[in-house]
Each structure stands twice: as C-alpha cells, then as structure tokens.
C-alpha cells in the first residue's frame, strides 16, 4: 500500500459521488467536528482527542523545552508554507546552493533533507508501481512459469500464489472499475467547468454552492451534484479543489493497478532515478528537492506534528519545539525497501530523534535492508512511529510492512505502530478503515478528518487515515521528549504506551472492516488504549533518563548539530 490516507479518503468520496449521481437524496447532516479536535480532551470537550491543549495549560506553562528533530519520511513537504517554514530542520553544515557537499555526507546541498526519488537533472519520480506487481514480474523473470518451476510445498510457491491473487485475479476487476470511474470522472470535470464559469472562481465550497440561485438547469444540476459530493466526502467547509486532488490521485492509483500486468514496473524508476535497485550500497542517488509538486501527504503529516503554534494562522501542531526534517521516499505507488532503509539511515545520521513513517505495503522483498536500518536506529536511540494501515484488517495475521519483527526472530524495542481512532461524536469510536492487532498494533490515535497544512499556497484541508494517526503519536512523542530530553527511545515508547487511556465508559466498539460486528476495544491493540499527551507528560516526569553508550554518543551528536 502507498500513502495510507489517500485511497480511503478518495474511495469514500467516490462512493458519495456515485450516490449523488444516481439518486436524488440529500446527504445526512453530520456532527460539527472542531478543526483541532485531535488536540482536545474528552473530560472538557466531550471528544476523543489527545488532551494536548489541556497539557499545555495545566502541565507545561512556564516550563522550558529543548528542540526535537523529527524526520518525516514521506512524499515531500511544502517548505514555503506559512505554518511550516519556521519549523523546518536546516542543515547548518551545508552552504545553500553552492553545489558542494560541504558536510561530506554524500548528499549535495541537503539543506532541509533529501529526496531519494530524485534524478540527477533535478526531476522527481512521482508515480511508481505497486510492490506486488514488481514481485510478480521478478518471479516471472526468475522462474519463467513459477507454477511449474516451483515446488508446491516451498515458501516461494506460497508467495507466488499470493502474488497471483494480488495481481492477476484483481486485474480485470480494476480494469472494469477504472473504466467505470473514468466515466464518473468525466462528469465531475463537466460539473467543475460549469460551476467555475458561473461562480467566476477557481475553487468553491459547499456554502458557495448552496448560495447559488438560478434558473439555468445545467448550473442547478452541477450545483446539486457537487454539493452532495462535498457534504458526503468530508468536512463541509472543505473545498472541491481538495477533493479533486485526492480523487485524481485515486484515479492514478486505480490506473496503475489496472495496468499492473501490462507495464514494466521498474521503468519509471530506472528512467528518472537511475540507481541500481539491487544494490543497497549504491546509496548516493537522488537530489535535494524535498518539495517537488506532489507533497500533499507529507505536508499534511508535518503540520499535524508541528505546525507553528499560536501564530495566528491556519492551525496548531501538537509539539511546540520541533524541527521537521524532510526525507522524500514515498511516491504515488509503493515505496521501495531500499529508499526506506536509506531514508532511515539518513535521518539518524543527521540527528533525527523521532521518525514518522506514514506508509506501508503487503510485500517487502528486501526486508533485511529495512531491518538493518531499524536496528541502526535502535542502537542510536531513535524512535520510529509507523502507521498500521487502512485495510480494516488484522495485522496479527495479514502482513503489513515495515514492521518491528526482525527476520532473525527478535523484535525492535523502538517502534510504535498506530491505529486510527475517531472523534467519539458518532457511532464509530475506531476508524472503520483502520488496521488493528492485539500483538502488532501498539495503540490508537486520532485519524479521522484531521485538519492540517496542504501545499499550493498556504492552504489547509482535512484527511483521514492511519497516516494521520501516526504523526499525532509522533507529535506527542516529540512534545514529551522536548520537555524530558533524557528519555531514551525505549523509555519514550514505554511512557506513551503505559499512559495510553481506554475509551471512557465504553468497552465495545464496531470492529474495523466488519459491518455489524462488535469487539472489545482492548482487543484491538497491545495497550488497549489511545494516546494521551496529558497522561504521558505526567508519567514522563517520574521516569529517570538512562545513559547507554551508543545512545549517549548520538545525543551528543544531536546537541552539536543543534548548537551549530
């Protein structure tokens, strides 16, 4: 799976779109959700937030903090955004724009991070294939006809069967779906054109649509169509432009899946990036363009963690003393194990203390490379926060990568896997799309209709997914660490998980991915709880920092980086 929020958000919108197009019913009204709901508290606001604002008011007033470097491994970040530019990590050991590797780390002019999807000519890989398609082709190239070449009781044959089920069998379904959705896309574009011309605006929202009074039947039909769409697809204040961006990305993904048996899966990568995909030591590729033109996901994630607080614009992030390091490694399509491994190492080597990873996929052909990077981060005391996935499935039994389970049978001590919870205002306390797992998901965090920064000129919008829940946890982790900097990654994980709170007064919830099945919330994760910044800070005050040689050296390096 690629960027984890996108398919869920867009698919929900597409379902609403089809309903609006084929029926004449109006969308049901929804509870009003505060734009900053993830920061609020159940005891004061009756909403299942993180109690972050409560913590600032009652626990942190007058206290000093130290800056924390959080790496966001994602699709890129809008470095010009009004709510992000002041909190970006800057590599002070590099002289901007001189075309030299001043700090001798192998990456030229890496001022705010690095782009592992970049080409030597300054371009970036936007669309890549699914990992299942890559593996399908690799098996075909290796074995010719795997069905006859592989022993039926071998591990390889079992993987081949999975690949067939992921690539061959659904291919015809995706083709039909893409054909159908393409017709729907045409209607969306027609309505968009009619409304933009009538309103004289490049974008519009529900309020503007509802204010239209005309006898022009084409305009009325377009108005009703788009109004139902926006009311069903998310926050009513959201603009059509926000939905269109998501919808177009969904269509691109659907097209990739429809063509998964027809297009060489490595062609774009080889043409643009040009590295040796089979050699982890070929690691000095890419460029310093961490922004590019497709950083919606990474920009949204970064704002959740640390958008400048109390600056009078946009929205507030969770942590108030963070520097965001942009590491671009996630395309439209599945991220490469090689890029993920090198991105983690880059972040660690440049002082990151927390790394957010809002991505995932069902196959990991070079898990050994990623495991080695996880271990490297573990040795240096760096916390890794990872999104659980959006398939409504049980991660205990369905593979989702990367994960903390090493191939050697051991388990990483520095990884937190995050499921998505809901506001508590409706029937679903847990996001219906969220993955879960009593043995594999650590805790839950707000991940539905999270309002944050988006690229394209100081814009803001809402998105849903465990991709949004993960940075909520990364933000809380950064908040705690900034006020208690002596905590190790293992201790920080302990603090966040030990302080996770159960649902107030609620035992059973709707099971994610199941229509009418109820389960105990405590059975959906290891802790059975939700992230709570207030309780985490209280607990952190009682934990004594530990000094381990490797981690101590890394902290000294971080201190030196910040000082410079």
Coordinates of C-alpha atoms in Angstrom, one line a residue:
X1 CA 0.0 0.0 0.0
X2 CA 1.1 3.5 -0.7
X3 CA 0.3 6.8 1.1
X4 CA -2.1 5.4 3.6
X5 CA -4.8 8.0 3.9
X6 CA -5.3 8.7 0.2
X7 CA -7.2 5.7 -1.0
X8 CA -9.5 5.6 2.0
X9 CA -10.4 9.3 1.7
X10 CA -10.9 9.3 -2.0
X11 CA -12.8 6.0 -2.1
X12 CA -15.3 7.4 0.5
X13 CA -15.7 10.4 -1.8
X14 CA -16.2 8.3 -4.8
X15 CA -18.9 6.3 -3.1
X16 CA -20.6 9.5 -2.2
X17 CA -20.2 10.8 -5.7
X18 CA -21.8 7.7 -7.2
X19 CA -24.7 8.1 -4.7
X20 CA -25.2 11.7 -5.6
X21 CA -25.1 10.9 -9.3
X22 CA -27.6 8.1 -9.3
X23 CA -30.1 9.3 -6.6
X24 CA -31.9 12.4 -5.6
X25 CA -31.4 12.2 -1.9
X26 CA -29.6 14.7 0.2
X27 CA -26.7 13.9 2.5
X28 CA -27.4 13.4 6.1
X29 CA -26.2 16.1 8.5
X30 CA -23.1 15.3 10.5
X31 CA -21.9 16.3 13.9
X32 CA -19.9 19.5 13.8
X33 CA -16.2 18.4 14.3
X34 CA -13.8 21.1 15.7
X35 CA -10.9 21.6 13.3
X36 CA -8.4 21.0 16.2
X37 CA -10.3 18.0 17.6
X38 CA -7.2 15.9 17.9
X39 CA -5.8 18.4 20.5
X40 CA -8.9 18.4 22.7
X41 CA -10.0 16.4 25.7
X42 CA -12.9 14.1 26.5
X43 CA -13.3 15.5 30.0
X44 CA -13.6 19.1 28.9
X45 CA -14.7 18.9 25.2
X46 CA -16.6 15.5 25.0
X47 CA -14.3 14.5 22.2
X48 CA -11.7 11.7 22.0
X49 CA -8.7 13.9 21.4
X50 CA -5.2 13.7 22.9
X51 CA -5.6 16.2 25.7
X52 CA -2.7 18.2 24.3
X53 CA -4.2 21.7 24.9
X54 CA -5.0 20.6 28.5
X55 CA -1.4 19.6 28.9
X56 CA -0.1 23.0 27.7
X57 CA -2.4 24.8 30.1
X58 CA -2.0 22.7 33.2
X59 CA 1.4 21.0 33.0
X60 CA 3.7 22.9 30.7
X61 CA 3.0 26.6 31.4
X62 CA 6.3 28.3 32.3
X63 CA 8.4 25.3 31.6
X64 CA 11.4 25.3 29.2
X65 CA 11.8 22.8 26.4
X66 CA 14.6 21.8 24.1
X67 CA 14.2 21.4 20.3
X68 CA 13.5 17.9 18.9
X69 CA 14.3 16.8 15.4
X70 CA 11.5 14.8 13.8
X71 CA 12.2 13.2 10.4
X72 CA 9.1 12.8 8.1
X73 CA 9.8 10.1 5.6
X74 CA 7.0 10.8 3.1
X75 CA 6.1 12.3 -0.3
X76 CA 7.8 15.7 0.3
X77 CA 7.0 18.9 2.2
X78 CA 5.9 22.3 1.1
X79 CA 8.8 24.2 2.5
X80 CA 7.2 27.6 1.7
X81 CA 4.1 27.0 3.7
X82 CA 3.3 29.8 6.2
X83 CA 2.8 27.3 9.1
X84 CA 5.8 25.1 8.3
X85 CA 8.7 27.2 7.1
X86 CA 9.6 28.4 10.6
X87 CA 9.8 24.8 12.0
X88 CA 11.9 23.2 9.2
X89 CA 15.2 21.5 10.1
X90 CA 18.1 23.2 8.5
X91 CA 21.4 21.6 7.9
X92 CA 23.7 24.4 9.0
X93 CA 26.8 22.4 7.9
X94 CA 25.8 23.0 4.3
X95 CA 26.1 26.2 2.3
X96 CA 22.9 26.6 0.3
X97 CA 23.1 26.5 -3.4
X98 CA 26.9 26.1 -3.9
X99 CA 26.6 22.7 -5.5
X100 CA 29.1 21.2 -3.0
X101 CA 28.8 18.5 -0.3
X102 CA 30.1 20.8 2.4
X103 CA 29.4 18.4 5.3
X104 CA 30.8 15.4 3.3
X105 CA 27.8 13.2 4.0
X106 CA 27.4 12.2 0.3
X107 CA 24.4 14.4 -0.3
X108 CA 24.9 17.8 -2.0
X109 CA 23.1 20.8 -0.7
X110 CA 20.8 18.8 1.6
X111 CA 19.5 21.9 3.3
X112 CA 16.2 20.7 4.7
X113 CA 16.6 17.0 4.0
X114 CA 17.0 14.7 1.0
X115 CA 14.9 13.3 -1.9
X116 CA 15.5 9.7 -2.6
X117 CA 13.1 9.8 -5.5
X118 CA 15.2 12.5 -7.3
X119 CA 17.0 12.4 -10.6
X120 CA 20.4 13.9 -11.4
X121 CA 18.6 16.5 -13.6
X122 CA 16.6 17.8 -10.6
X123 CA 13.4 15.9 -11.6
X124 CA 11.5 13.6 -9.2
X125 CA 9.7 10.3 -9.6
X126 CA 6.0 10.9 -8.9
X127 CA 4.4 7.6 -10.0
X128 CA 5.8 4.2 -9.2
X129 CA 4.4 0.7 -9.3
X130 CA 2.9 -1.5 -6.6
X131 CA 5.3 -3.9 -4.8
X132 CA 3.0 -6.8 -5.7
X133 CA 3.5 -6.0 -9.4
X134 CA 7.3 -5.8 -9.0
X135 CA 7.5 -9.1 -7.3
X136 CA 5.1 -10.7 -9.8
X137 CA 7.4 -9.7 -12.6
X138 CA 10.5 -10.7 -10.7
X139 CA 9.2 -14.2 -10.1
X140 CA 8.2 -14.5 -13.8
X141 CA 11.7 -13.4 -14.8
X142 CA 13.4 -15.8 -12.4
X143 CA 11.3 -18.9 -13.0
X144 CA 9.6 -18.4 -16.3
X145 CA 6.5 -20.3 -15.3
X146 CA 6.5 -20.3 -11.5
X147 CA 3.5 -22.7 -11.4
X148 CA 5.6 -25.5 -12.8
X149 CA 9.1 -24.4 -11.8
X150 CA 8.5 -24.1 -8.0
X151 CA 7.9 -26.9 -5.6
X152 CA 4.3 -26.8 -4.4
X153 CA 5.4 -27.0 -0.7
X154 CA 8.0 -24.3 -0.9
X155 CA 7.9 -20.8 0.7
X156 CA 8.5 -19.3 -2.8
X157 CA 5.4 -21.0 -4.2
X158 CA 3.3 -19.7 -1.4
X159 CA 4.5 -16.2 -2.1
X160 CA 3.8 -16.7 -5.8
X161 CA 0.2 -17.7 -5.1
X162 CA -0.2 -14.5 -3.0
X163 CA 1.2 -12.5 -5.9
X164 CA -1.2 -14.1 -8.3
X165 CA -4.1 -13.2 -6.1
X166 CA -2.9 -9.7 -5.7
X167 CA -2.0 -9.1 -9.4
X168 CA -3.6 -11.5 -11.9
X169 CA -7.0 -12.1 -10.4
X170 CA -7.9 -8.5 -9.5
X171 CA -6.5 -7.1 -12.7
X172 CA -9.7 -7.5 -14.7
X173 CA -11.7 -6.0 -11.8
X174 CA -9.5 -3.0 -11.7
X175 CA -9.8 -2.5 -15.4
X176 CA -13.6 -2.5 -15.2
X177 CA -13.5 -0.2 -12.2
X178 CA -11.2 2.2 -13.9
X179 CA -13.4 2.2 -17.0
X180 CA -16.5 3.0 -14.8
X181 CA -14.8 5.6 -12.7
X182 CA -13.4 7.3 -15.8
X183 CA -16.9 8.0 -16.9
X184 CA -17.6 9.3 -13.5
X185 CA -14.5 11.5 -13.7
X186 CA -15.8 13.0 -16.9
X187 CA -19.0 14.1 -15.2
X188 CA -17.0 15.6 -12.3
X189 CA -14.9 17.6 -14.8
X190 CA -18.0 18.8 -16.6
X191 CA -19.7 20.0 -13.4
X192 CA -16.5 21.6 -12.3
X193 CA -16.2 23.6 -15.5
X194 CA -19.8 24.7 -15.4
X195 CA -19.5 25.9 -11.7
X196 CA -16.2 27.6 -12.1
X197 CA -17.5 29.6 -15.1
X198 CA -20.8 30.5 -13.3
X199 CA -19.1 31.5 -10.0
X200 CA -16.0 33.1 -11.6
X201 CA -13.8 31.3 -9.1
X202 CA -11.0 28.7 -9.4
X203 CA -12.4 26.7 -6.5
X204 CA -15.6 26.5 -4.4
X205 CA -17.1 25.1 -1.2
X206 CA -20.5 23.9 0.0
X207 CA -21.6 27.3 1.3
X208 CA -20.9 28.9 -2.1
X209 CA -22.7 26.1 -3.9
X210 CA -25.8 26.4 -1.6
X211 CA -26.0 30.1 -2.2
X212 CA -26.5 29.7 -6.0
X213 CA -29.9 30.9 -7.1
X214 CA -30.5 30.5 -10.9
X215 CA -33.0 29.1 -13.4
X216 CA -30.1 27.6 -15.5
X217 CA -30.7 23.9 -15.3
X218 CA -27.2 22.9 -16.1
X219 CA -25.9 25.0 -13.3
X220 CA -28.5 23.7 -10.9
X221 CA -27.7 20.1 -11.8
X222 CA -24.0 20.7 -11.3
X223 CA -24.7 22.5 -8.0
X224 CA -26.7 19.7 -6.6
X225 CA -24.2 17.1 -7.7
X226 CA -21.2 18.8 -6.2
X227 CA -23.0 19.9 -3.0
X228 CA -23.9 16.3 -2.3
X229 CA -20.4 15.2 -3.1
X230 CA -18.7 17.6 -0.7
X231 CA -21.2 17.0 2.1
X232 CA -20.6 13.3 1.9
X233 CA -16.9 13.3 1.3
X234 CA -15.7 15.0 4.4
X235 CA -15.8 18.3 6.3
X236 CA -18.5 20.6 4.8
X237 CA -16.1 23.6 4.7
X238 CA -13.7 21.5 2.6
X239 CA -13.3 22.8 -1.0
X240 CA -13.9 20.9 -4.2
X241 CA -10.2 21.5 -5.1
X242 CA -9.1 19.5 -2.0
X243 CA -11.4 16.6 -3.0
X244 CA -10.3 16.8 -6.7
X245 CA -6.7 16.5 -5.7
X246 CA -7.5 13.3 -3.8
X247 CA -9.8 12.0 -6.5
X248 CA -7.2 12.4 -9.2
X249 CA -4.6 10.6 -7.1
X250 CA -7.1 7.8 -6.6
X251 CA -7.7 7.5 -10.3
X252 CA -3.9 7.4 -10.9
X253 CA -3.6 4.6 -8.5
X254 CA -6.5 2.7 -10.0
X255 CA -4.9 3.1 -13.4
X256 CA -1.7 1.7 -12.1
X257 CA -3.5 -1.4 -10.7
X258 CA -5.4 -1.8 -14.0
X259 CA -2.1 -1.8 -15.9
X260 CA -0.2 -3.9 -13.4
X261 CA 0.3 -6.8 -15.8
X262 CA 1.0 -4.6 -18.8
X263 CA 3.5 -2.0 -17.8
X264 CA 7.2 -2.8 -16.8
X265 CA 7.1 -2.0 -13.0
X266 CA 10.6 -0.5 -12.8
X267 CA 10.6 1.6 -16.0
X268 CA 9.8 5.0 -14.4
X269 CA 12.3 4.4 -11.6
X270 CA 15.1 3.4 -13.9
X271 CA 14.4 6.3 -16.2
X272 CA 14.3 9.1 -13.6
X273 CA 16.3 7.9 -10.6
X274 CA 18.7 5.6 -12.3
X275 CA 20.2 3.8 -9.3
X276 CA 20.9 0.1 -9.0
X277 CA 17.8 -1.3 -7.3
X278 CA 19.5 -4.5 -6.3
X279 CA 22.5 -2.8 -4.6
X280 CA 21.9 -1.2 -1.2
X281 CA 25.5 0.2 -1.3
X282 CA 24.6 2.3 -4.4
X283 CA 23.2 4.9 -2.0
X284 CA 24.3 8.4 -3.2
X285 CA 21.4 9.0 -5.6
X286 CA 18.6 11.5 -5.5
X287 CA 18.6 15.3 -5.2
X288 CA 17.8 18.0 -2.6
X289 CA 14.3 18.8 -3.9
X290 CA 12.3 17.8 -0.8
X291 CA 9.3 19.8 -2.0
X292 CA 8.5 18.9 -5.6
X293 CA 5.0 19.2 -6.9
X294 CA 3.3 16.3 -5.2
X295 CA 3.9 16.8 -1.4
X296 CA 0.2 16.8 -0.3
X297 CA 0.7 13.8 2.1
X298 CA 4.0 14.8 3.6
X299 CA 2.9 18.4 4.1
X300 CA -0.3 17.3 5.8
X301 CA 1.6 14.9 8.1
X302 CA 4.2 17.6 9.0
X303 CA 1.5 20.1 10.0
X304 CA -0.1 17.6 12.4
X305 CA 3.2 17.1 14.2
X306 CA 4.5 20.6 14.5
X307 CA 2.7 23.4 12.5
X308 CA 3.7 26.6 14.2
X309 CA 1.6 27.1 17.3
X310 CA -0.2 30.3 18.3
X311 CA 1.0 32.3 15.3
X312 CA -2.5 33.4 14.3
X313 CA -2.7 31.5 11.0
X314 CA -4.1 28.1 10.0
X315 CA -3.8 25.5 12.7
X316 CA -1.6 24.4 15.6
X317 CA 0.6 21.3 15.6
X318 CA 1.0 19.1 18.6
X319 CA 4.6 19.9 19.6
X320 CA 5.8 23.4 20.1
X321 CA 9.6 22.9 19.8
X322 CA 10.3 20.7 16.8
X323 CA 12.4 20.9 13.7
X324 CA 10.9 18.8 10.8
X325 CA 13.5 17.0 8.6
X326 CA 12.0 16.2 5.1
X327 CA 13.1 12.9 3.7
X328 CA 11.3 12.2 0.4
X329 CA 11.0 8.5 -0.3
X330 CA 7.3 7.7 -0.9
X331 CA 5.8 8.0 -4.4
X332 CA 2.4 7.6 -5.8
X333 CA 2.7 3.8 -5.6
X334 CA 4.6 1.6 -3.2
X335 CA 7.8 2.9 -1.5
X336 CA 11.0 0.9 -2.2
X337 CA 12.6 -1.0 0.6
X338 CA 15.9 0.5 -0.5
X339 CA 14.7 4.0 -0.2
X340 CA 13.1 3.4 3.2
X341 CA 16.3 1.8 4.6
X342 CA 18.5 4.7 3.3
X343 CA 16.0 7.3 4.4
X344 CA 16.0 6.0 8.0
X345 CA 19.8 6.0 8.0
X346 CA 20.0 9.5 6.6
X347 CA 17.6 10.7 9.2
X348 CA 19.5 9.1 12.1
X349 CA 22.9 10.3 10.8
X350 CA 21.6 13.9 10.6
X351 CA 20.3 13.9 14.2
X352 CA 16.7 12.8 14.0
X353 CA 15.3 11.7 17.3
X354 CA 11.9 10.6 16.1
X355 CA 11.0 9.3 12.6
X356 CA 7.4 9.3 11.3
X357 CA 6.6 6.7 8.7
X358 CA 3.0 7.1 7.3
X359 CA 3.3 4.4 4.6
X360 CA 3.1 0.6 4.2
X361 CA 2.7 -2.3 1.8
X362 CA 1.9 -6.1 1.8
X363 CA 5.3 -7.3 0.4
X364 CA 8.9 -6.5 1.5
X365 CA 11.4 -8.3 -0.8
X366 CA 14.4 -6.6 0.9
X367 CA 13.1 -6.6 4.5
X368 CA 16.7 -7.4 5.5
X369 CA 17.8 -3.9 4.4
X370 CA 14.9 -2.3 6.3
X371 CA 15.6 -4.5 9.4
X372 CA 19.2 -3.4 9.4
X373 CA 18.1 0.3 9.3
X374 CA 15.6 -0.3 12.1
X375 CA 18.5 -1.8 14.2
X376 CA 20.7 1.1 13.4
X377 CA 18.0 3.5 14.6
X378 CA 17.5 1.3 17.7
X379 CA 21.2 1.4 18.5
X380 CA 21.2 5.2 18.3
X381 CA 18.1 5.6 20.4
X382 CA 15.8 6.9 17.7
X383 CA 12.0 6.2 18.0
X384 CA 10.2 5.0 14.9
X385 CA 6.4 5.7 14.6
X386 CA 4.6 3.8 11.9
X387 CA 1.0 3.8 10.6
X388 CA -0.8 0.5 10.9
X389 CA -2.6 0.6 7.6
X390 CA -6.1 1.3 6.2
X391 CA -7.4 -2.1 5.1
X392 CA -9.6 -2.8 8.1
X393 CA -7.6 -5.9 8.7
X394 CA -5.8 -7.7 11.5
X395 CA -2.0 -7.1 11.3
X396 CA -1.5 -10.1 13.5
X397 CA -2.4 -12.3 10.6
X398 CA -2.1 -10.1 7.5
X399 CA 1.4 -8.8 6.5
X400 CA 2.0 -5.1 6.7
X401 CA 5.5 -3.7 6.1
X402 CA 7.7 -2.3 7.5
X403 CA 7.2 -3.8 10.9
X404 CA 9.3 -4.4 14.1
X405 CA 9.5 -8.1 13.7
X406 CA 13.0 -8.9 12.5
X407 CA 13.8 -11.8 10.3
X408 CA 16.1 -13.2 13.0
X409 CA 13.1 -13.7 15.3
X410 CA 13.8 -10.7 17.6
X411 CA 11.6 -7.6 17.9
X412 CA 12.6 -4.0 17.8
X413 CA 12.2 -2.1 21.0
X414 CA 12.0 1.4 19.4
X415 CA 8.9 1.1 17.1
X416 CA 5.3 2.2 17.8
X417 CA 2.6 1.0 15.4
X418 CA -0.5 3.2 15.3
X419 CA -4.2 2.6 14.5
X420 CA -6.7 5.3 13.9
X421 CA -9.5 6.3 16.3
X422 CA -12.5 8.5 15.7
X423 CA -13.9 11.7 17.3
X424 CA -16.4 9.9 19.5
X425 CA -19.2 12.1 18.2
X426 CA -20.7 9.3 16.0
X427 CA -21.2 5.6 16.3
X428 CA -17.6 4.6 15.3
X429 CA -15.1 5.3 18.1
X430 CA -12.5 3.5 16.0
X431 CA -12.0 4.4 12.3
X432 CA -13.8 1.7 10.3
X433 CA -10.8 1.6 7.9
X434 CA -8.1 1.2 10.5
X435 CA -5.9 -1.9 10.8
X436 CA -5.6 -3.4 14.2
X437 CA -3.9 -6.2 16.1
X438 CA -3.6 -7.4 19.7
X439 CA 0.0 -8.4 19.1
X440 CA 1.1 -5.9 16.3
X441 CA -0.6 -2.5 16.8
X442 CA 0.5 -0.6 19.9
X443 CA -2.2 2.0 20.4
X444 CA -4.7 4.2 18.7
X445 CA -4.7 7.9 17.9
X446 CA -7.0 10.4 16.2
X447 CA -7.0 9.7 12.4
X448 CA -10.4 10.9 11.0
X449 CA -10.9 14.3 9.4
X450 CA -7.7 15.7 10.7
X451 CA -7.3 19.3 9.6
X452 CA -3.7 20.3 8.6
X453 CA -1.4 22.0 6.2
X454 CA -1.5 21.2 2.5
X455 CA 0.7 22.5 -0.4
X456 CA -0.2 25.1 -3.0
X457 CA -0.1 28.5 -1.4
X458 CA -0.6 28.4 2.4
X459 CA -3.6 26.1 2.2
X460 CA -5.3 23.8 4.7
X461 CA -7.5 20.7 4.5
X462 CA -8.7 17.6 6.1
X463 CA -7.6 14.0 5.5
X464 CA -8.3 10.6 7.2
X465 CA -6.2 7.5 7.7
X466 CA -3.7 5.9 10.0
X467 CA -1.3 8.2 8.0
X468 CA -2.8 11.0 10.1
X469 CA -2.9 8.9 13.4
X470 CA 0.9 8.2 13.2
X471 CA 2.0 11.8 13.2
X472 CA -0.4 12.5 16.1
X473 CA 1.7 10.0 18.0
X474 CA 5.0 11.3 16.7
X475 CA 3.9 14.8 17.7
X476 CA 3.1 13.7 21.2
X477 CA 6.4 11.8 21.4
X478 CA 8.2 15.0 20.3
X479 CA 6.3 17.0 22.9
X480 CA 7.2 14.7 25.7
X481 CA 10.9 14.4 24.6
X482 CA 11.3 18.2 24.3
X483 CA 10.4 18.6 28.0
X484 CA 12.1 15.4 29.1
X485 CA 15.1 15.1 26.8
X486 CA 17.0 12.5 28.8
X487 CA 14.4 9.8 27.9
X488 CA 15.7 7.0 25.6
X489 CA 13.6 5.8 22.7
X490 CA 12.7 2.7 24.7
X491 CA 11.6 4.8 27.7
X492 CA 9.7 7.2 25.4
X493 CA 7.8 4.2 23.9
X494 CA 7.1 3.0 27.4
X495 CA 5.8 6.4 28.5
X496 CA 3.5 6.7 25.5
X497 CA 2.1 3.2 25.8
X498 CA 1.8 3.0 29.6
X499 CA -0.1 6.2 29.7
X500 CA -2.5 5.2 26.8
X501 CA -6.1 5.5 28.1
X502 CA -9.1 3.3 27.5
X503 CA -12.2 4.6 25.9
X504 CA -14.2 6.5 28.6
X505 CA -17.2 4.5 29.7
X506 CA -17.0 2.3 26.6
X507 CA -16.0 -1.3 26.3
X508 CA -17.2 -2.5 22.9
X509 CA -16.7 -0.8 19.5
X510 CA -17.5 -1.6 15.9
X511 CA -14.9 -3.9 14.5
X512 CA -12.9 -2.2 11.7
X513 CA -13.6 -3.8 8.4
X514 CA -16.7 -5.5 9.6
X515 CA -20.2 -4.2 9.1
X516 CA -22.1 -5.1 12.3
X517 CA -19.6 -6.9 14.5
X518 CA -18.7 -5.7 18.0
X519 CA -15.4 -6.3 19.7
X520 CA -13.7 -5.1 22.9
X521 CA -11.6 -2.0 22.2
X522 CA -8.9 -3.6 24.4
X523 CA -8.5 -6.4 22.0
X524 CA -7.6 -4.2 19.0
X525 CA -4.1 -3.2 20.3
X526 CA -1.3 -4.2 22.7
X527 CA -2.2 -1.4 25.1
X528 CA -5.9 -1.4 24.5
X529 CA -5.7 2.4 24.7
X530 CA -5.5 5.8 23.0
X531 CA -2.5 8.2 23.0
X532 CA -2.9 10.8 25.7
X533 CA -0.4 13.7 25.9
X534 CA -1.5 14.9 29.3
X535 CA -1.0 11.5 30.9
X536 CA 2.2 10.8 29.0
X537 CA 3.8 14.1 30.3
X538 CA 2.7 13.2 33.9
X539 CA 4.3 9.8 33.6
X540 CA 7.4 11.1 31.9
X541 CA 8.1 13.3 35.0
X542 CA 8.5 10.2 37.0
X543 CA 10.9 8.3 34.7
X544 CA 14.6 8.7 35.1
X545 CA 16.6 9.0 31.9
X546 CA 19.1 6.3 31.1
X547 CA 22.6 6.6 29.8
X548 CA 23.6 4.0 27.2
X549 CA 26.9 4.5 25.4
X550 CA 25.7 4.4 21.8
X551 CA 22.6 6.5 22.6
X552 CA 24.7 8.9 24.7
X553 CA 27.0 9.5 21.7
X554 CA 24.1 10.0 19.4
X555 CA 22.6 12.6 21.9
X556 CA 25.9 14.4 22.0
X557 CA 25.9 14.5 18.2
X558 CA 22.4 15.9 18.2
X559 CA 23.4 18.5 20.7
X560 CA 26.3 19.5 18.5
X561 CA 24.1 19.7 15.4
X562 CA 21.6 21.9 17.2
X563 CA 24.3 24.2 18.5
X564 CA 25.7 24.7 15.1

